mmCIF file of C-alpha atoms in Angstrom:
data_model
loop_
_atom_site.group_PDB
_atom_site.id
_atom_site.type_symbol
_atom_site.label_atom_id
_atom_site.label_comp_id
_atom_site.label_asym_id
_atom_site.label_seq_id
_atom_site.Cartn_x
_atom_site.Cartn_y
_atom_site.Cartn_z
ATOM 1 C CA MET A 1 -24.775 46.102 57.294
ATOM 2 C CA PRO A 2 -27.327 47.560 57.130
ATOM 3 C CA SER A 3 -27.915 48.144 53.331
ATOM 4 C CA SER A 4 -26.462 45.080 51.738
ATOM 5 C CA HIS A 5 -26.551 42.184 54.182
ATOM 6 C CA GLU A 6 -28.442 42.932 57.382
ATOM 7 C CA ILE A 7 -31.396 41.105 55.948
ATOM 8 C CA TYR A 8 -29.362 37.899 56.290
ATOM 9 C CA LEU A 9 -28.373 38.527 59.925
ATOM 10 C CA ASN A 10 -31.800 39.632 61.217
ATOM 11 C CA PRO A 11 -33.048 36.100 61.983
ATOM 12 C CA PHE A 12 -29.936 35.475 64.177
ATOM 13 C CA LEU A 13 -29.467 38.894 65.599
ATOM 14 C CA ASP A 14 -30.372 37.846 69.167
ATOM 15 C CA GLN A 15 -27.776 35.065 69.049
ATOM 16 C CA VAL A 16 -24.723 37.131 68.128
ATOM 17 C CA GLU A 17 -22.699 40.057 69.385
ATOM 18 C CA LYS A 18 -21.161 42.681 67.127
ATOM 19 C CA VAL A 19 -17.403 42.817 67.924
ATOM 20 C CA SER A 20 -15.735 45.188 65.548
ATOM 21 C CA VAL A 21 -16.196 47.100 62.349
ATOM 22 C CA LEU A 22 -13.553 45.886 59.897
ATOM 23 C CA TYR A 23 -14.178 48.269 57.015
ATOM 24 C CA GLU A 24 -16.957 50.441 55.570
ATOM 25 C CA PRO A 25 -18.305 49.077 52.276
ATOM 26 C CA TYR A 26 -20.600 51.062 50.062
ATOM 27 C CA CYS A 27 -22.011 50.718 46.493
ATOM 28 C CA ILE A 28 -21.442 52.920 43.510
ATOM 29 C CA TRP A 29 -22.031 53.199 39.820
ATOM 30 C CA GLY A 30 -18.660 54.288 38.560
ATOM 31 C CA VAL A 31 -16.968 55.365 35.346
ATOM 32 C CA PRO A 32 -13.356 55.284 34.325
ATOM 33 C CA GLU A 33 -11.433 58.404 35.108
ATOM 34 C CA TYR A 34 -11.085 59.359 31.431
ATOM 35 C CA VAL A 35 -14.898 60.000 31.157
ATOM 36 C CA PRO A 36 -14.962 63.722 31.738
ATOM 37 C CA GLU A 37 -16.683 64.713 34.922
ATOM 38 C CA GLU A 38 -18.231 67.791 33.292
ATOM 39 C CA ALA A 39 -19.956 65.387 30.809
ATOM 40 C CA VAL A 40 -20.982 62.626 33.268
ATOM 41 C CA SER A 41 -21.057 63.247 37.016
ATOM 42 C CA THR A 42 -24.613 61.955 37.965
ATOM 43 C CA ILE A 43 -26.803 59.040 37.043
ATOM 44 C CA GLU A 44 -29.119 61.523 35.271
ATOM 45 C CA ASP A 45 -26.279 62.560 33.035
ATOM 46 C CA LEU A 46 -26.489 59.238 31.361
ATOM 47 C CA LEU A 47 -29.684 60.400 29.707
ATOM 48 C CA HIS A 48 -28.014 63.412 28.043
ATOM 49 C CA GLU A 49 -25.347 64.106 25.566
ATOM 50 C CA PRO A 50 -22.470 63.333 25.314
ATOM 51 C CA ALA A 51 -23.279 60.189 27.342
ATOM 52 C CA LEU A 52 -26.112 59.192 24.945
ATOM 53 C CA SER A 53 -23.615 59.139 22.077
ATOM 54 C CA ARG A 54 -20.656 57.565 23.899
ATOM 55 C CA MET A 55 -21.817 55.420 26.816
ATOM 56 C CA GLU A 56 -22.206 51.672 26.445
ATOM 57 C CA ARG A 57 -25.845 50.735 27.230
ATOM 58 C CA LEU A 58 -25.025 47.431 28.897
ATOM 59 C CA ILE A 59 -24.359 47.745 32.595
ATOM 60 C CA GLN A 60 -22.881 44.415 33.512
ATOM 61 C CA GLY A 61 -23.378 43.290 37.032
ATOM 62 C CA ILE A 62 -22.609 40.317 39.196
ATOM 63 C CA ASN A 63 -24.928 37.673 40.625
ATOM 64 C CA PRO A 64 -28.598 38.670 40.985
ATOM 65 C CA GLY A 65 -28.743 38.174 44.783
ATOM 66 C CA ALA A 66 -25.956 40.663 45.498
ATOM 67 C CA GLY A 67 -26.910 43.962 47.058
ATOM 68 C CA ILE A 68 -25.316 45.906 44.216
ATOM 69 C CA SER A 69 -27.270 43.869 41.663
ATOM 70 C CA ARG A 70 -30.621 44.317 43.451
ATOM 71 C CA PHE A 71 -29.955 48.090 43.734
ATOM 72 C CA SER A 72 -28.831 48.448 40.128
ATOM 73 C CA ALA A 73 -31.778 46.612 38.650
ATOM 74 C CA LYS A 74 -34.175 49.093 40.433
ATOM 75 C CA MET A 75 -32.119 52.020 39.241
ATOM 76 C CA ILE A 76 -32.576 51.268 35.544
ATOM 77 C CA GLN A 77 -36.298 51.884 35.834
ATOM 78 C CA ALA A 78 -36.257 54.485 38.666
ATOM 79 C CA TYR A 79 -34.055 56.790 36.553
ATOM 80 C CA GLY A 80 -35.719 55.945 33.264
ATOM 81 C CA LEU A 81 -32.505 54.541 31.866
ATOM 82 C CA ASP A 82 -34.393 51.686 30.240
ATOM 83 C CA LYS A 83 -36.170 54.255 27.977
ATOM 84 C CA ALA A 84 -32.720 55.312 26.628
ATOM 85 C CA GLY A 85 -31.722 51.638 26.023
ATOM 86 C CA TYR A 86 -29.702 50.981 29.109
ATOM 87 C CA GLU A 87 -29.932 47.493 30.493
ATOM 88 C CA PHE A 88 -28.637 46.015 33.748
ATOM 89 C CA ARG A 89 -27.544 42.350 33.196
ATOM 90 C CA PRO A 90 -26.489 40.172 36.149
ATOM 91 C CA GLY A 91 -23.682 37.706 35.655
ATOM 92 C CA SER A 92 -20.549 36.380 37.215
ATOM 93 C CA GLU A 93 -17.980 38.592 38.854
ATOM 94 C CA GLU A 94 -15.600 37.778 36.019
ATOM 95 C CA ASP A 95 -18.260 38.948 33.484
ATOM 96 C CA CYS A 96 -18.457 42.306 35.287
ATOM 97 C CA PHE A 97 -14.747 42.869 36.041
ATOM 98 C CA ASP A 98 -13.497 41.617 32.675
ATOM 99 C CA ARG A 99 -15.956 43.828 30.790
ATOM 100 C CA PHE A 100 -14.795 46.871 32.693
ATOM 101 C CA GLU A 101 -11.074 46.060 32.199
ATOM 102 C CA GLN A 102 -11.619 45.484 28.464
ATOM 103 C CA ALA A 103 -13.492 48.767 28.148
ATOM 104 C CA VAL A 104 -10.657 50.640 29.910
ATOM 105 C CA ALA A 105 -8.059 48.993 27.652
ATOM 106 C CA GLU A 106 -10.146 50.295 24.652
ATOM 107 C CA ASN A 107 -10.873 53.622 26.211
ATOM 108 C CA ARG A 108 -14.651 52.988 25.975
ATOM 109 C CA TRP A 109 -17.204 54.842 28.085
ATOM 110 C CA THR A 110 -18.814 52.387 30.431
ATOM 111 C CA VAL A 111 -20.613 52.225 33.772
ATOM 112 C CA ILE A 112 -19.682 49.607 36.335
ATOM 113 C CA PRO A 113 -21.850 48.719 39.284
ATOM 114 C CA LEU A 114 -19.296 48.255 41.949
ATOM 115 C CA TRP A 115 -18.561 48.626 45.706
ATOM 116 C CA HIS A 116 -15.757 49.748 47.969
ATOM 117 C CA PRO A 117 -13.525 47.997 48.881
ATOM 118 C CA GLN A 118 -12.911 46.042 45.748
ATOM 119 C CA PHE A 119 -9.630 45.192 43.887
ATOM 120 C CA LEU A 120 -10.485 47.270 40.744
ATOM 121 C CA HIS A 121 -10.185 50.421 42.888
ATOM 122 C CA ASN A 122 -6.574 49.440 43.529
ATOM 123 C CA ARG A 123 -5.828 49.169 39.773
ATOM 124 C CA TYR A 124 -7.914 51.984 38.357
ATOM 125 C CA THR A 125 -9.289 55.366 39.322
ATOM 126 C CA ILE A 126 -13.086 54.821 39.122
ATOM 127 C CA ARG A 127 -15.159 57.890 39.728
ATOM 128 C CA ALA A 128 -18.503 57.359 41.445
ATOM 129 C CA LEU A 129 -21.533 58.914 39.833
ATOM 130 C CA LYS A 130 -23.818 60.916 42.123
ATOM 131 C CA GLU A 131 -26.940 59.034 42.810
ATOM 132 C CA PRO A 132 -29.484 61.398 44.277
ATOM 133 C CA LYS A 133 -32.372 58.988 44.812
ATOM 134 C CA GLY A 134 -30.252 56.971 47.338
ATOM 135 C CA LEU A 135 -31.056 53.619 45.664
ATOM 136 C CA LEU A 136 -27.521 52.320 46.211
ATOM 137 C CA GLY A 137 -27.981 52.253 49.924
ATOM 138 C CA THR A 138 -25.774 53.802 52.539
ATOM 139 C CA GLN A 139 -22.266 53.197 53.726
ATOM 140 C CA ASP A 140 -22.334 49.925 55.533
ATOM 141 C CA GLU A 141 -20.168 48.512 58.313
ATOM 142 C CA ALA A 142 -18.512 45.175 57.661
ATOM 143 C CA THR A 143 -18.927 43.862 61.143
ATOM 144 C CA LEU A 144 -17.161 41.000 62.770
ATOM 145 C CA ILE A 145 -19.715 39.064 64.792
ATOM 146 C CA VAL A 146 -19.427 36.250 67.311
ATOM 147 C CA ARG A 147 -22.096 33.857 68.528
ATOM 148 C CA LYS A 148 -22.883 34.798 72.161
ATOM 149 C CA ASP A 149 -22.617 31.165 73.212
ATOM 150 C CA ALA A 150 -19.047 31.017 71.827
ATOM 151 C CA LYS A 151 -17.670 34.109 73.717
ATOM 152 C CA GLN A 152 -16.659 32.222 76.738
ATOM 153 C CA ARG A 153 -14.742 29.638 74.671
ATOM 154 C CA ILE A 154 -12.937 32.357 72.774
ATOM 155 C CA GLY A 155 -11.944 34.041 76.047
ATOM 156 C CA ASP A 156 -11.726 37.688 77.183
ATOM 157 C CA ALA A 157 -8.167 38.281 75.913
ATOM 158 C CA ALA A 158 -8.945 37.064 72.393
ATOM 159 C CA MET A 159 -12.237 39.000 72.413
ATOM 160 C CA ALA A 160 -10.350 42.198 73.382
ATOM 161 C CA ASP A 161 -7.876 41.608 70.503
ATOM 162 C CA LEU A 162 -10.744 40.924 67.997
ATOM 163 C CA SER A 163 -12.462 44.118 69.076
ATOM 164 C CA GLN A 164 -9.422 46.099 67.954
ATOM 165 C CA LEU A 165 -9.348 44.655 64.455
ATOM 166 C CA TYR A 166 -9.640 47.152 61.559
ATOM 167 C CA ILE A 167 -8.580 46.798 57.942
ATOM 168 C CA GLY A 168 -10.133 49.759 56.117
ATOM 169 C CA ASN A 169 -11.329 50.071 52.499
ATOM 170 C CA SER A 170 -8.069 50.927 50.802
ATOM 171 C CA LYS A 171 -6.016 48.216 52.542
ATOM 172 C CA LEU A 172 -8.681 45.596 51.754
ATOM 173 C CA SER A 173 -8.787 46.618 48.151
ATOM 174 C CA ALA A 174 -5.039 46.309 47.862
ATOM 175 C CA LEU A 175 -5.060 42.963 49.655
ATOM 176 C CA GLU A 176 -7.723 41.575 47.327
ATOM 177 C CA ASP A 177 -5.814 42.785 44.265
ATOM 178 C CA GLU A 178 -2.631 41.102 45.496
ATOM 179 C CA LEU A 179 -4.461 37.843 46.227
ATOM 180 C CA ARG A 180 -6.038 37.876 42.757
ATOM 181 C CA THR A 181 -2.695 38.645 41.081
ATOM 182 C CA ARG A 182 -0.902 35.843 43.009
ATOM 183 C CA SER A 183 -3.649 33.318 42.227
ATOM 184 C CA LYS A 184 -3.266 33.983 38.460
ATOM 185 C CA THR A 185 0.473 33.428 38.529
ATOM 186 C CA GLN A 186 0.270 30.139 40.499
#
């Protein structure tokens, strides 16, 4: 919250208490580290050479209801990327992640709409493009909440322990990567 998901909590805000911030998610449009920063460092650079000659025009996203997808769809028009042939396409997480990994394997220039923390950041160096219009939202706070009517059942000691929980972005990216790797081998 607030950028990506506070809209979902708003109807219940008076019924819950915020307990602890677990990590600080934020959205990016990123490029693989081999795309030279002097060539592409901002969203506007996608409209100029060498990006116009090298960058893939399809920006593959995840499901259309996700914050990153809502933000990305607006960015295509707001930055005039559609006029240069760029297209944001929502899809599954696997569509997005597999396309990025295949592009990296083939050393292709690509843009990925992504967020922190996320397992791809544990595998690759993905450089965030500067986005001066602020359409990707702000850094959020992934917040542990508890229903106010459940606090007494949870108890003061457990609530105190829960208030101390913190994972952080890099640890969560690594954990997600490990879980994905394990699930593929089982």
